[in-house]
CSV table of C-alpha atoms in Angstrom, one decimal:
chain,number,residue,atom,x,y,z
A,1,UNK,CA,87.8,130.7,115.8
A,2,UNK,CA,90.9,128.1,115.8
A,3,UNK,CA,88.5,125.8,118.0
A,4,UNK,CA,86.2,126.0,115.4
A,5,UNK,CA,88.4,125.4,113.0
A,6,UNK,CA,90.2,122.4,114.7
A,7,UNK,CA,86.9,120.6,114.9
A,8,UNK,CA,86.0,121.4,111.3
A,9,UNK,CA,89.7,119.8,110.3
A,10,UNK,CA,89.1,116.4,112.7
A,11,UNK,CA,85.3,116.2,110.8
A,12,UNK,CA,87.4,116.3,107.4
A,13,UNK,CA,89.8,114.1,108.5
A,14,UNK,CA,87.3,111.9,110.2
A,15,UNK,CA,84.9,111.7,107.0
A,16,UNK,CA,87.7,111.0,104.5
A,17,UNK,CA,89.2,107.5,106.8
A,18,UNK,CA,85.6,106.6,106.9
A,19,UNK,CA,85.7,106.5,102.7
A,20,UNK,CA,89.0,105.1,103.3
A,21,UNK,CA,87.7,102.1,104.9
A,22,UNK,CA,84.8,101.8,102.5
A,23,UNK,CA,86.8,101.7,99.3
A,24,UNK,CA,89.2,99.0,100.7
A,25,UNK,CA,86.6,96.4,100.9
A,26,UNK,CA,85.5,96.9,97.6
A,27,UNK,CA,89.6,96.7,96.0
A,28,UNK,CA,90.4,93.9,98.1
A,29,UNK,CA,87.3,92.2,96.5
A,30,UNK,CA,87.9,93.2,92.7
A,31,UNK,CA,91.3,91.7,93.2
A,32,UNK,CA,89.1,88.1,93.6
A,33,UNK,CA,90.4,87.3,90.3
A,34,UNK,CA,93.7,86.3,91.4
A,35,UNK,CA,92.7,84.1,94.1
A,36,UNK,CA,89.7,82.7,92.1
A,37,UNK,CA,92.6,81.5,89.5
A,38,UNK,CA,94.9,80.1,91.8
A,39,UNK,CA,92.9,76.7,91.2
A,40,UNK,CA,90.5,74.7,89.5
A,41,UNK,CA,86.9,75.8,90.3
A,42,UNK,CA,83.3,75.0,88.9
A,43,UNK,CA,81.5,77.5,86.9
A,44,UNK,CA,79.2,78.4,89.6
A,45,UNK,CA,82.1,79.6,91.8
A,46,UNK,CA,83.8,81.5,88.8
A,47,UNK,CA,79.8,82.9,88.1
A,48,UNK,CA,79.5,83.7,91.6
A,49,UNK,CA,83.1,85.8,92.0
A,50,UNK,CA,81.8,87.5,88.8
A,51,UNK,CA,79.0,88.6,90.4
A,52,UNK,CA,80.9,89.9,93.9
A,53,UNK,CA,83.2,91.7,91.7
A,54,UNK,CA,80.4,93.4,89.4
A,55,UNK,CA,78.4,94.3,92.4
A,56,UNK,CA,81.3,95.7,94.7
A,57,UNK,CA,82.6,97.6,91.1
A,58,UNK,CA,78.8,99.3,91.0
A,59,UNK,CA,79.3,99.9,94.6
A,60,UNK,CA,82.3,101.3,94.7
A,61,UNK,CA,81.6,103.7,91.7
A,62,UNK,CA,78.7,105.4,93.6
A,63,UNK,CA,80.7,105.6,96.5
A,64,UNK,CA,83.4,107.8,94.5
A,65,UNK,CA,80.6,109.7,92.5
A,66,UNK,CA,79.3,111.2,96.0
A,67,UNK,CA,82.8,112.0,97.6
């Protein structure tokens, strides 16, 4: 039984520092912004950051809505 449970704990543990890793991408890209306003840039590159951040946002909410 306490083997059973000890691999049942390590599958928890191992599922939730996968999510981990998945939702850090996603923040470290939604914080573009501040690196995107650090200089000058065209339009395109402000359109295309936009565009990373909205994608990575819609990304990142279904990853939370399955957890």
């Amino acid at each position: 039984m306490m083997a059973s449970l000890d691999s049942a704990f390590k599958k928890i543990t191992q599922i939730h520092g996968g999510r981990s890793h998945e939702l850090r991408t996603p923040v470290a890209l939604i914080r573009t912004p501040q690196l995107a306003l650090r200089k000058q840039r065209s339009e395109v590159d402000y359109r295309e950051a936009l565009q990373q951040i909205r994608a990575e946002s819609e990304r990142n909410h279904a990853l939370i809505e399955n957890l």
